[in-house]
Amino acid sequence: MRSPQERSVDPASVEMLGHTAAEKITTAWDRQEAMEPQCGFGQLGLCCRNCVMGPCRIDPFGDGPSEGICGATADTIAARNLVRMIAAGSSAHSDHGRDVAHTLLMAAKGSDYQVKDEAKLRRLAAEWGLDDTKPVNELAKAVAEAAMAQFGQQEGELAFVARAPALTQKRWREAGVVPRGIDREIVDAMHRTHVGGDSDMTSIISAGIRTALADGWGGSMIATELTDILFKTPTWLRSRTNLGVIDAKNVNIVVHGHEPILSEMIVAATQDAELVELAHSKGAENIALAGICCTANEILMRHGIPVAGNFLQQELAIATGAVEAMIVDIQCVMPSLSKIASGFHTKMISTSKKAKFPGAVHIELEESDALNIAKKIVREAIENFPNRDSSRVKIPNYSSPLVAGFTAENIFTALGGRYRPSYRPLNDAIISGRLRGAAAVVGCNNPKLQQDSGHLAMLRELLANDVLVVTTGCTAIAGAKAGMLCPEAAIELAGEGLQEVCRAVGIPPVLHLGACVDISRILMILTNMVAEGGLGDEIADLPAAAAAPEWMSEKAVAIGFYAVASGAYTVLGQPLPVQGAPGLTHYLCEDIAEAFGGKFAFQSDPVAAARLMIDHIDARRDALHLPGPMYEVPYAPRAAEEAVPAAG
Ligand code: XCC
Ligand code: SF4
């Protein structure tokens, strides 16, 4: 068994892992170790279960079968598996977007929900060619219906494709990957990967790219835009994160998952005077809400609700013994939670039609009665407070301050000053070399890796080299827990140029843009940088790179593909499951760039991965005839340098 310190670099997790071991509570880390050795065929992408002539597996060493029973090769099998991952990931983000569109429609027709950002509603209506002078609810209805129509659209192009840089759109049309409709592309991807379907690796991957673009420039972007319209566009705010935000004095409610539709109402319910009074009557000081994963990021961005932790801390939050209710919606929720909760007084409450958990109480969110349902759930938590066994409470005393709430709209008020709403100052900072470039670092935790260590080591290396970082999801929470999302972090961690920029505008060197669907905000920031001028004609020209050091989900695969297809050089800390298919691996890490400008790299060492990104940024600076970085930081030699394993 790895020690707590080998399992995580987060001091709160380390402390709790000591506690869970002592209490004999099994966590994802334990189960991961019990799973070893994990199946090499699966890791290499060489196992096919797409029909029951199989399962088939290709021998990567060439001693056994080189084709499946139907004749599918390693490249075909690995490409099909990968595209099915893209389809699943895109469906998750996109179905979330569909639910937000439905909630907007309910708001328009009259429900507990209301349009909170009318200006953004009107801007989007105008962009989509709708009559933007209509009264707000009529317009909300029209926008919601137009958004929902994007899912079932059969022909033509998704509306947000028109937002991409012209050259990027041209590339997509030439490659035949412009998404027609969101659902259509997901169905197409599933269809063609059926037994006896598409067997040509590049053709399969093209369909995967079209599906991924339907996520990034479709479902995810719809989710972001409509969530802003419904629940307001974020502005910068301060909050705190890590398990120490749980306070034993309070009724503690933890919300976990992805969709903000219920959690927004839970926020309102926790402020209900009658419920606060009930909490007092049970001896609690207050009703406190905290989040895990992207539900956390959603309510952090708009309400400053503290974040209890990222993906690998969901079990640890319950193990504090101080959580009255763990309320889950969908995605990234471990089924183990109900078992851990059963060892404490904690109630696990599932709320999504799409996700029930054995052992959990199910209280389904009905949008037509959302506030009452949220109040019912909060009441359950309060009533549970007296059942807490305080002798078993163990809360690690760690929490860090953070700044969040950046968007494609307000990042320029940050970087340009309030009087000049333009990306000019950001572009100028890059052109002059004060900023070397920009990086997007996103993604999950993975119990195969030491929790957060990949995120933090990569962020430190990028910041020291004057690379401004934007982030979402579990990386954002990892960075925040380590104090990197505070303006002060620039002084401690950033190179001289980045420090100058951060000081001048008072921003952190790592900018939190929200949940994983909000990677669509990053697409828009990159697009706006191209439009501002001086940094090339497409996203692929920008001195910028992307990474997911600890990714694990199918959503991350979809994100990786729309990033690459949009022109981003994208470094993954765990290889895609393709390495048993040499042709496919070579295509994804090299040849794909010809059509799209972006490509993948696999590098498990986070500092080496950051250097790949910086080298790419420097190459783009050269190609744009920009000067070298204003303050060059030579790579510090590392003792571990030679020990770094090669790609993947
Ligand atoms: Fe899930 Fe979005 Fe991954 Fe975190 S980063 S583990 S997908 S919560 Ni999206
Ligand atoms: Fe085997 Fe082909 Fe069936 Fe896959 S589709 S399980 S490779 S026979």
Coordinates of C-alpha atoms in Angstrom, one line a residue, residues 54-629:
G54 CA -15.2 -11.4 -29.6
P55 CA -14.0 -10.2 -27.2
C56 CA -10.9 -10.0 -29.3
R57 CA -7.5 -8.8 -28.3
I58 CA -4.5 -8.0 -30.4
D59 CA -1.1 -9.1 -29.2
P60 CA 1.1 -6.0 -29.0
F61 CA 4.3 -8.2 -29.2
G62 CA 3.4 -9.8 -32.5
D63 CA 3.4 -13.3 -31.1
G64 CA -0.4 -13.8 -31.1
P65 CA -3.3 -12.5 -33.1
S66 CA -2.7 -9.4 -35.2
E67 CA -6.4 -9.0 -36.1
G68 CA -9.8 -9.5 -34.5
I69 CA -12.1 -12.3 -35.7
C70 CA -13.7 -9.9 -38.2
G71 CA -10.3 -8.8 -39.4
A72 CA -10.2 -5.5 -37.6
T73 CA -6.6 -4.4 -37.0
A74 CA -5.0 -2.7 -34.0
D75 CA -5.5 0.7 -35.6
T76 CA -9.1 0.1 -36.4
I77 CA -9.9 -1.3 -32.9
A78 CA -8.1 1.4 -31.0
A79 CA -9.7 4.1 -33.2
R80 CA -13.1 2.7 -32.7
N81 CA -12.7 2.5 -29.0
L82 CA -11.4 6.0 -28.8
V83 CA -14.3 7.4 -30.9
R84 CA -16.7 5.7 -28.6
M85 CA -15.0 7.4 -25.7
I86 CA -15.4 10.7 -27.5
A87 CA -19.1 10.0 -28.1
A88 CA -19.7 9.3 -24.4
G89 CA -17.8 12.3 -23.3
S90 CA -19.5 14.6 -25.8
S91 CA -22.9 13.2 -24.8
A92 CA -22.2 14.0 -21.1
H93 CA -21.3 17.6 -21.7
S94 CA -24.0 18.1 -24.3
D95 CA -26.8 16.5 -22.4
H96 CA -25.9 18.8 -19.6
G97 CA -26.2 21.7 -22.1
R98 CA -29.6 20.3 -23.2
D99 CA -30.8 20.3 -19.6
V100 CA -29.8 23.9 -19.1
A101 CA -31.6 24.8 -22.3
H102 CA -34.7 23.1 -20.9
T103 CA -34.4 25.0 -17.6
L104 CA -34.2 28.3 -19.6
L105 CA -37.4 27.3 -21.4
M106 CA -39.0 26.6 -18.0
A107 CA -37.8 30.0 -16.8
A108 CA -39.4 31.7 -19.8
K109 CA -42.7 29.9 -19.2
G110 CA -42.7 30.8 -15.5
S111 CA -41.0 28.7 -12.8
D112 CA -38.6 29.2 -9.9
Y113 CA -35.9 30.0 -12.4
Q114 CA -35.4 33.5 -13.9
V115 CA -33.2 35.0 -16.5
K116 CA -30.5 36.7 -14.5
D117 CA -28.3 38.1 -17.3
E118 CA -30.7 39.7 -19.8
A119 CA -27.9 41.6 -21.6
K120 CA -26.2 38.3 -22.4
L121 CA -29.5 36.8 -23.5
R122 CA -30.0 39.7 -25.9
R123 CA -26.5 39.5 -27.3
L124 CA -26.9 35.7 -28.0
A125 CA -30.3 36.3 -29.6
A126 CA -28.8 38.9 -31.9
E127 CA -25.9 36.5 -32.7
W128 CA -28.4 33.8 -33.7
G129 CA -30.5 36.2 -35.8
L130 CA -33.5 36.3 -33.5
D131 CA -35.5 39.5 -32.8
D132 CA -33.6 40.7 -29.8
T133 CA -36.2 43.5 -29.0
K134 CA -38.8 41.1 -27.7
P135 CA -39.7 41.1 -23.9
V136 CA -37.3 39.0 -21.9
N137 CA -39.3 35.9 -21.4
E138 CA -40.4 35.7 -25.0
L139 CA -36.8 36.0 -26.0
A140 CA -35.7 33.4 -23.5
K141 CA -38.2 31.0 -25.0
A142 CA -36.9 31.7 -28.5
V143 CA -33.2 31.3 -27.4
A144 CA -34.0 28.1 -25.5
E145 CA -35.8 26.6 -28.4
A146 CA -33.1 27.6 -30.8
A147 CA -30.5 26.0 -28.5
M148 CA -32.6 22.8 -28.2
A149 CA -32.9 22.6 -32.0
Q150 CA -29.1 22.5 -32.2
F151 CA -29.2 19.0 -30.8
G152 CA -31.6 17.5 -33.3
Q153 CA -30.4 19.5 -36.3
Q154 CA -29.9 17.2 -39.3
E155 CA -28.0 19.2 -41.9
G156 CA -26.0 22.4 -42.1
E157 CA -23.6 23.6 -39.4
L158 CA -23.9 24.2 -35.7
A159 CA -24.5 27.9 -35.0
F160 CA -21.4 28.4 -32.8
V161 CA -19.1 27.1 -35.5
A162 CA -19.4 30.6 -37.0
R163 CA -17.6 32.0 -33.9
A164 CA -14.3 30.2 -34.7
P165 CA -11.5 32.0 -36.6
A166 CA -12.2 32.0 -40.3
L167 CA -9.2 29.9 -41.1
T168 CA -10.1 27.3 -38.5
Q169 CA -13.6 27.1 -40.1
K170 CA -12.0 26.6 -43.5
R171 CA -9.9 23.8 -42.2
W172 CA -12.9 22.1 -40.7
R173 CA -14.9 22.4 -43.9
E174 CA -12.0 21.0 -46.0
A175 CA -11.7 18.1 -43.6
G176 CA -15.4 17.5 -43.5
V177 CA -15.7 17.7 -39.8
V178 CA -18.1 20.6 -39.3
P179 CA -20.7 19.3 -36.9
R180 CA -24.2 19.2 -38.3
G181 CA -26.2 18.5 -35.2
I182 CA -25.1 17.5 -31.7
D183 CA -27.1 14.3 -31.3
R184 CA -26.5 13.4 -34.9
E185 CA -22.7 13.3 -34.6
I186 CA -22.9 11.2 -31.5
V187 CA -25.2 8.7 -33.2
D188 CA -23.0 8.8 -36.3
A189 CA -19.9 8.0 -34.1
M190 CA -21.7 5.1 -32.4
H191 CA -23.1 3.8 -35.7
R192 CA -19.9 3.7 -37.6
T193 CA -18.0 1.9 -34.8
H194 CA -20.5 -1.0 -34.8
V195 CA -19.1 -4.4 -36.0
G196 CA -18.7 -4.2 -39.8
G197 CA -18.8 -0.4 -39.9
D198 CA -16.1 2.1 -40.6
S199 CA -12.7 0.4 -40.6
D200 CA -10.5 3.2 -41.9
M201 CA -8.6 4.7 -39.0
T202 CA -8.5 8.3 -40.3
S203 CA -12.2 8.1 -41.3
I204 CA -13.1 6.9 -37.9
I205 CA -11.1 9.6 -36.2
S206 CA -12.7 12.3 -38.5
A207 CA -16.1 11.3 -37.2
G208 CA -14.7 11.4 -33.7
I209 CA -13.4 14.9 -34.3
R210 CA -16.8 16.0 -35.7
T211 CA -18.4 14.6 -32.6
A212 CA -15.9 16.4 -30.3
L213 CA -16.4 19.7 -32.1
A214 CA -20.1 19.2 -31.5
D215 CA -19.2 19.1 -27.8
G216 CA -16.8 22.1 -27.6
W217 CA -18.4 24.4 -30.1
G218 CA -21.9 22.9 -29.4
G219 CA -23.1 21.2 -26.3
S220 CA -20.5 22.6 -23.9
M221 CA -20.7 26.1 -25.3
I222 CA -24.5 26.0 -25.1
A223 CA -24.2 24.9 -21.5
T224 CA -21.8 27.8 -20.6
E225 CA -23.8 30.5 -22.5
L226 CA -27.2 29.5 -21.2
T227 CA -26.0 28.9 -17.7
D228 CA -24.6 32.5 -17.7
I229 CA -28.0 33.8 -19.0
L230 CA -30.0 31.9 -16.4
F231 CA -27.7 32.2 -13.3
K232 CA -25.7 35.3 -14.3
T233 CA -22.3 35.7 -15.9
P234 CA -19.6 35.3 -13.3
T235 CA -17.5 38.2 -12.0
W236 CA -14.3 37.9 -10.0
L237 CA -14.8 36.9 -6.4
R238 CA -13.0 35.5 -3.5
S239 CA -13.6 32.2 -1.7
R240 CA -11.8 29.3 -0.1
T241 CA -11.1 25.7 -0.8
N242 CA -10.2 22.4 0.7
L243 CA -11.7 20.1 3.2
G244 CA -11.1 22.6 6.0
V245 CA -14.1 24.7 4.7
I246 CA -16.2 22.1 6.4
D247 CA -16.9 23.5 9.9
A248 CA -18.2 21.2 12.7
K249 CA -20.4 24.0 14.1
N250 CA -22.6 23.9 11.0
V251 CA -25.1 21.7 9.2
N252 CA -22.9 20.8 6.3
I253 CA -24.3 20.1 2.9
V254 CA -21.9 19.0 0.1
V255 CA -23.1 19.2 -3.5
H256 CA -21.2 17.1 -6.0
G257 CA -21.5 16.5 -9.7
H258 CA -21.9 18.8 -12.7
E259 CA -25.2 20.4 -13.4
P260 CA -25.9 23.7 -11.6
I261 CA -29.7 23.4 -12.1
L262 CA -30.3 22.0 -8.6
S263 CA -27.3 23.4 -6.8
E264 CA -28.4 27.0 -7.7
M265 CA -31.7 26.2 -5.9
I266 CA -29.9 24.6 -3.0
V267 CA -27.9 27.9 -2.6
A268 CA -31.3 29.7 -2.3
A269 CA -32.7 27.1 0.1
T270 CA -29.8 27.4 2.5
Q271 CA -30.6 31.1 2.9
D272 CA -34.3 30.4 3.6
A273 CA -35.1 32.1 7.0
E274 CA -37.3 29.3 8.2
L275 CA -34.7 26.6 7.4
V276 CA -31.9 28.7 9.0
E277 CA -34.2 28.9 12.1
L278 CA -34.7 25.1 12.0
A279 CA -30.9 24.6 11.9
H280 CA -30.5 26.9 14.9
S281 CA -33.1 24.9 16.8
K282 CA -31.1 21.8 16.2
G283 CA -28.0 23.4 17.7
A284 CA -26.2 24.3 14.5
E285 CA -24.7 27.7 14.0
N286 CA -25.5 27.8 10.3
I287 CA -26.3 25.9 7.2
A288 CA -23.1 25.7 5.2
L289 CA -22.8 24.6 1.6
A290 CA -19.6 23.4 0.0
G291 CA -19.0 21.7 -3.4
I292 CA -17.0 19.0 -5.0
C293 CA -16.0 18.7 -8.7
C294 CA -17.7 20.9 -11.3
T295 CA -21.0 21.5 -9.4
A296 CA -18.6 23.2 -6.9
N297 CA -17.1 25.2 -9.7
E298 CA -20.5 26.4 -11.0
I299 CA -21.6 27.7 -7.6
L300 CA -18.2 29.0 -6.8
M301 CA -18.1 31.1 -10.0
R302 CA -21.5 32.7 -9.4
H303 CA -21.9 32.8 -5.6
G304 CA -18.5 32.3 -4.1
I305 CA -19.6 29.1 -2.4
P306 CA -16.5 27.4 -0.9
V307 CA -15.1 24.2 -2.6
A308 CA -14.5 21.2 -0.4
G309 CA -12.3 19.5 -2.9
N310 CA -11.7 17.9 -6.3
F311 CA -12.5 14.5 -7.7
L312 CA -10.4 12.3 -5.3
Q313 CA -11.7 14.1 -2.2
Q314 CA -15.4 13.1 -2.6
E315 CA -14.9 10.1 -0.4
L316 CA -12.7 12.0 2.1
A317 CA -15.4 14.7 2.5
I318 CA -17.8 12.1 3.9
A319 CA -15.0 10.5 6.0
T320 CA -14.8 13.8 7.9
G321 CA -18.0 12.6 9.7
A322 CA -19.3 16.1 9.7
V323 CA -21.3 16.1 6.5
E324 CA -25.1 15.8 7.0
A325 CA -25.9 15.4 3.3
M326 CA -24.0 14.6 0.2
I327 CA -26.2 15.7 -2.7
V328 CA -25.2 14.4 -6.1
D329 CA -26.4 15.1 -9.6
I330 CA -24.4 13.6 -12.4
Q331 CA -20.9 12.7 -13.7
C332 CA -17.8 11.9 -11.6
V333 CA -19.8 10.7 -8.7
M334 CA -18.3 7.5 -7.3
P335 CA -20.8 4.8 -6.5
S336 CA -18.6 4.1 -3.4
L337 CA -20.1 7.1 -1.7
S338 CA -23.2 5.5 -0.5
K339 CA -21.2 2.7 1.2
I340 CA -18.9 5.2 2.9
A341 CA -21.9 7.3 3.9
S342 CA -23.6 4.3 5.4
G343 CA -20.7 4.1 7.9
F344 CA -21.6 7.6 9.1
H345 CA -24.8 9.5 9.7
T346 CA -24.3 11.2 6.3
K347 CA -27.3 10.9 3.9
M348 CA -26.3 10.5 0.3
I349 CA -29.1 12.0 -1.8
S350 CA -29.2 11.5 -5.6
T351 CA -31.3 14.0 -7.6
S352 CA -30.8 13.3 -11.3
K353 CA -33.2 11.2 -13.4
K354 CA -30.1 9.9 -15.0
A355 CA -28.1 8.8 -12.0
K356 CA -29.3 6.7 -9.1
F357 CA -27.0 5.0 -6.6
P358 CA -27.8 1.8 -4.7
G359 CA -28.0 2.8 -1.0
A360 CA -28.7 6.5 -1.7
V361 CA -32.0 8.3 -1.0
H362 CA -33.4 9.5 -4.3
I363 CA -35.1 12.9 -4.3
E364 CA -35.6 13.8 -7.9
L365 CA -35.2 17.3 -9.1
E366 CA -38.4 18.4 -10.9
E367 CA -37.7 21.8 -12.5
S368 CA -41.3 22.7 -12.2
D369 CA -41.0 22.6 -8.4
A370 CA -37.3 23.2 -7.9
L371 CA -37.2 25.5 -4.9
N372 CA -39.5 23.3 -2.8
I373 CA -37.5 20.2 -3.7
A374 CA -34.3 22.0 -2.8
K375 CA -35.8 23.0 0.5
K376 CA -36.9 19.5 1.2
I377 CA -33.3 18.3 0.6
V378 CA -31.9 21.0 2.9
R379 CA -34.5 20.1 5.6
E380 CA -33.3 16.4 5.4
A381 CA -29.8 17.6 6.1
I382 CA -30.8 19.7 9.0
E383 CA -32.9 17.0 10.5
N384 CA -29.9 14.7 10.2
F385 CA -27.6 17.1 12.2
P386 CA -28.5 15.6 15.7
N387 CA -27.5 12.2 14.4
R388 CA -23.9 13.2 13.9
D389 CA -21.4 11.4 16.2
S390 CA -19.1 14.2 17.2
S391 CA -16.5 11.7 18.5
R392 CA -16.0 10.5 14.9
V393 CA -15.6 14.0 13.4
K394 CA -12.2 14.5 11.8
I395 CA -11.8 17.7 9.7
P396 CA -8.3 18.5 8.4
N397 CA -7.5 22.1 9.2
Y398 CA -6.5 23.1 5.7
S399 CA -8.2 25.6 3.4
S400 CA -6.8 28.2 1.1
P401 CA -8.1 31.5 -0.3
L402 CA -8.7 31.8 -4.0
V403 CA -10.0 34.2 -6.6
A404 CA -12.4 32.8 -9.3
G405 CA -14.9 34.1 -11.7
F406 CA -13.0 34.8 -15.0
T407 CA -14.8 34.6 -18.3
A408 CA -14.1 35.4 -21.9
E409 CA -15.9 38.6 -21.4
N410 CA -14.3 39.8 -18.2
I411 CA -10.8 38.6 -18.7
F412 CA -10.2 41.7 -20.8
T413 CA -11.5 44.1 -18.2
A414 CA -9.0 42.3 -16.0
L415 CA -6.1 42.5 -18.5
G416 CA -7.1 45.7 -20.2
G417 CA -8.4 47.9 -17.4
R418 CA -12.0 48.8 -17.1
Y419 CA -11.9 51.5 -19.7
R420 CA -10.6 49.5 -22.6
P421 CA -12.6 46.4 -23.2
S422 CA -10.3 44.8 -25.6
Y423 CA -7.8 41.9 -25.8
R424 CA -5.1 44.4 -27.0
P425 CA -3.2 44.5 -23.7
L426 CA -3.1 40.7 -23.5
N427 CA -1.9 40.4 -27.1
D428 CA 0.6 43.2 -26.5
A429 CA 2.0 41.6 -23.4
I430 CA 2.6 38.4 -25.5
I431 CA 3.9 40.2 -28.5
S432 CA 6.4 42.1 -26.4
G433 CA 7.5 38.9 -24.7
R434 CA 6.5 40.1 -21.2
L435 CA 4.2 37.1 -21.3
R436 CA 5.9 34.2 -23.1
G437 CA 2.5 32.8 -23.9
A438 CA -0.7 31.3 -22.5
A439 CA -1.6 27.8 -21.4
A440 CA -4.8 26.0 -20.5
V441 CA -4.3 23.3 -17.9
V442 CA -7.4 21.3 -17.1
G443 CA -8.8 18.0 -16.1
C444 CA -9.3 15.4 -13.4
N445 CA -7.5 13.5 -10.6
N446 CA -6.6 9.9 -11.2
P447 CA -5.7 7.5 -8.4
K448 CA -3.0 6.0 -10.5
L449 CA -1.1 9.3 -9.9
Q450 CA -0.2 11.2 -6.8
Q451 CA -3.2 13.5 -6.4
D452 CA -2.6 17.0 -7.6
S453 CA 1.1 16.6 -8.0
G454 CA 0.9 16.6 -11.8
H455 CA -1.2 19.8 -11.8
L456 CA 1.0 21.6 -9.3
A457 CA 4.3 20.7 -10.8
M458 CA 3.1 21.7 -14.3
L459 CA 1.6 25.0 -13.1
R460 CA 4.8 25.9 -11.2
E461 CA 7.0 25.3 -14.3
L462 CA 4.7 27.3 -16.6
L463 CA 4.4 30.2 -14.2
A464 CA 8.1 30.4 -13.6
N465 CA 8.5 30.7 -17.4
D466 CA 6.1 33.6 -17.7
V467 CA 3.2 31.6 -19.1
L468 CA -0.2 32.9 -18.1
V469 CA -2.5 30.0 -17.2
V470 CA -6.2 29.5 -17.6
T471 CA -7.9 26.6 -15.9
T472 CA -11.1 24.8 -15.1
G473 CA -12.4 21.7 -13.4
C474 CA -10.4 19.7 -11.0
T475 CA -7.1 21.4 -12.0
A476 CA -8.5 24.7 -10.9
I477 CA -9.4 23.3 -7.5
A478 CA -5.9 21.7 -7.2
G479 CA -4.2 25.0 -8.0
A480 CA -6.5 26.8 -5.6
K481 CA -5.8 24.4 -2.8
A482 CA -2.1 25.2 -3.2
G483 CA -2.7 28.9 -3.1
M484 CA -2.0 29.5 -6.8
L485 CA -5.3 31.2 -7.6
C486 CA -4.5 34.2 -5.4
P487 CA -2.9 37.4 -6.8
E488 CA -0.1 37.0 -4.2
A489 CA 0.9 33.7 -5.9
A490 CA 2.3 35.7 -8.8
I491 CA 5.0 37.1 -6.5
E492 CA 6.0 33.8 -5.2
L493 CA 5.7 31.7 -8.3
A494 CA 5.7 33.7 -11.5
G495 CA 8.6 34.8 -13.6
E496 CA 9.3 38.5 -13.8
G497 CA 7.2 39.2 -16.9
L498 CA 4.1 37.4 -15.7
Q499 CA 4.6 39.0 -12.3
E500 CA 4.6 42.5 -13.9
V501 CA 1.3 41.7 -15.7
C502 CA -0.4 40.2 -12.6
R503 CA 0.7 43.1 -10.4
A504 CA -0.5 45.8 -12.8
V505 CA -4.0 44.3 -13.0
G506 CA -4.2 42.6 -9.6
I507 CA -5.0 39.1 -11.1
P508 CA -3.7 35.7 -10.0
P509 CA -1.3 34.0 -12.4
V510 CA -3.8 31.2 -12.8
L511 CA -7.3 32.2 -13.9
H512 CA -10.2 30.1 -12.9
L513 CA -12.8 29.9 -15.8
G514 CA -15.2 27.5 -14.2
A515 CA -16.4 24.0 -14.8
C516 CA -15.3 21.6 -17.5
V517 CA -18.1 22.7 -19.9
D518 CA -16.6 26.2 -19.5
I519 CA -13.5 25.1 -21.5
S520 CA -15.8 26.6 -24.2
R521 CA -14.7 29.9 -22.5
I522 CA -11.1 29.1 -23.3
L523 CA -12.1 28.5 -27.0
M524 CA -13.6 32.0 -27.0
I525 CA -10.6 33.6 -25.3
L526 CA -8.2 32.0 -27.9
T527 CA -10.6 33.1 -30.7
N528 CA -10.7 36.6 -29.4
M529 CA -6.9 36.7 -29.2
V530 CA -6.7 35.8 -32.8
A531 CA -9.3 38.4 -33.7
E532 CA -7.5 41.1 -31.8
G533 CA -4.6 40.7 -34.2
G534 CA -0.8 40.4 -34.2
L535 CA -0.7 36.7 -33.2
G536 CA -1.6 34.9 -36.4
D537 CA -4.7 33.9 -38.2
E538 CA -5.9 30.9 -36.2
I539 CA -5.7 29.3 -32.8
A540 CA -2.9 27.0 -34.0
D541 CA -0.7 30.1 -34.6
L542 CA -1.0 31.4 -31.0
P543 CA 1.9 31.0 -28.6
A544 CA -0.3 28.8 -26.5
A545 CA -0.7 25.2 -25.5
A546 CA -3.0 23.0 -23.5
A547 CA -2.6 20.1 -21.1
A548 CA -4.5 17.6 -18.9
P549 CA -1.9 16.2 -16.5
E550 CA -4.2 13.9 -14.4
W551 CA -7.1 13.2 -16.7
M552 CA -9.2 10.1 -16.5
S553 CA -12.8 10.7 -17.9
E554 CA -14.3 10.1 -21.3
K555 CA -15.2 13.8 -21.2
A556 CA -11.5 14.6 -21.1
V557 CA -11.0 12.6 -24.3
A558 CA -13.7 14.6 -26.1
I559 CA -12.2 17.9 -24.8
G560 CA -8.7 16.8 -25.9
F561 CA -10.0 16.1 -29.4
Y562 CA -11.9 19.4 -29.8
A563 CA -8.8 21.2 -28.5
V564 CA -6.6 19.6 -31.0
A565 CA -9.1 20.0 -33.8
S566 CA -9.3 23.7 -32.9
G567 CA -5.5 24.0 -33.3
A568 CA -4.2 23.4 -29.8
Y569 CA -1.0 21.5 -29.0
T570 CA -2.4 19.3 -26.2
V571 CA -0.2 17.4 -23.8
L572 CA -1.8 14.5 -21.8
G573 CA -0.3 13.1 -18.6
Q574 CA -1.7 9.7 -19.3
P575 CA -1.5 8.5 -22.9
L576 CA -4.8 7.9 -24.8
P577 CA -5.4 4.2 -24.9
V578 CA -3.9 3.9 -28.4
Q579 CA -0.3 3.0 -27.9
G580 CA -0.8 -0.6 -29.0
A581 CA -1.8 0.9 -32.4
P582 CA 1.3 2.4 -33.9
G583 CA -0.4 3.9 -36.9
L584 CA -3.0 5.6 -34.9
T585 CA -0.5 6.9 -32.3
H586 CA 1.6 8.4 -35.0
Y587 CA -1.4 10.0 -36.6
L588 CA -2.6 11.6 -33.4
C589 CA 0.8 12.8 -32.3
E590 CA 2.0 14.0 -35.7
D591 CA 0.0 13.8 -38.9
I592 CA -3.2 15.2 -37.5
A593 CA -1.5 18.6 -37.3
E594 CA -1.5 18.9 -41.1
A595 CA -5.3 19.1 -41.2
F596 CA -6.0 20.9 -38.0
G597 CA -2.8 22.7 -36.7
G598 CA -3.0 21.0 -33.3
K599 CA -1.8 17.6 -32.2
F600 CA -1.4 15.4 -29.1
A601 CA 1.7 14.6 -27.0
F602 CA 1.8 12.1 -24.1
Q603 CA 4.2 12.9 -21.3
S604 CA 3.7 11.5 -17.8
D605 CA 6.3 13.7 -16.1
P606 CA 4.5 17.1 -15.5
V607 CA 7.7 19.2 -15.6
A608 CA 8.8 17.6 -18.9
A609 CA 5.3 18.1 -20.2
A610 CA 5.3 21.8 -19.2
R611 CA 8.6 22.1 -21.1
L612 CA 7.1 20.6 -24.2
M613 CA 4.4 23.2 -23.9
I614 CA 7.0 26.0 -23.5
D615 CA 9.0 24.7 -26.4
H616 CA 5.9 24.8 -28.5
I617 CA 5.1 28.3 -27.4
D618 CA 8.7 29.4 -28.3
A619 CA 8.3 27.8 -31.7
R620 CA 5.1 29.7 -32.3
R621 CA 6.8 32.9 -31.2
D622 CA 9.5 32.3 -33.8
A623 CA 7.0 31.5 -36.5
L624 CA 5.3 34.8 -35.8
H625 CA 8.7 36.6 -35.8
L626 CA 8.1 37.7 -32.2
P627 CA 11.1 38.5 -30.0
G628 CA 12.2 35.9 -27.5
P629 CA 10.7 36.1 -24.0

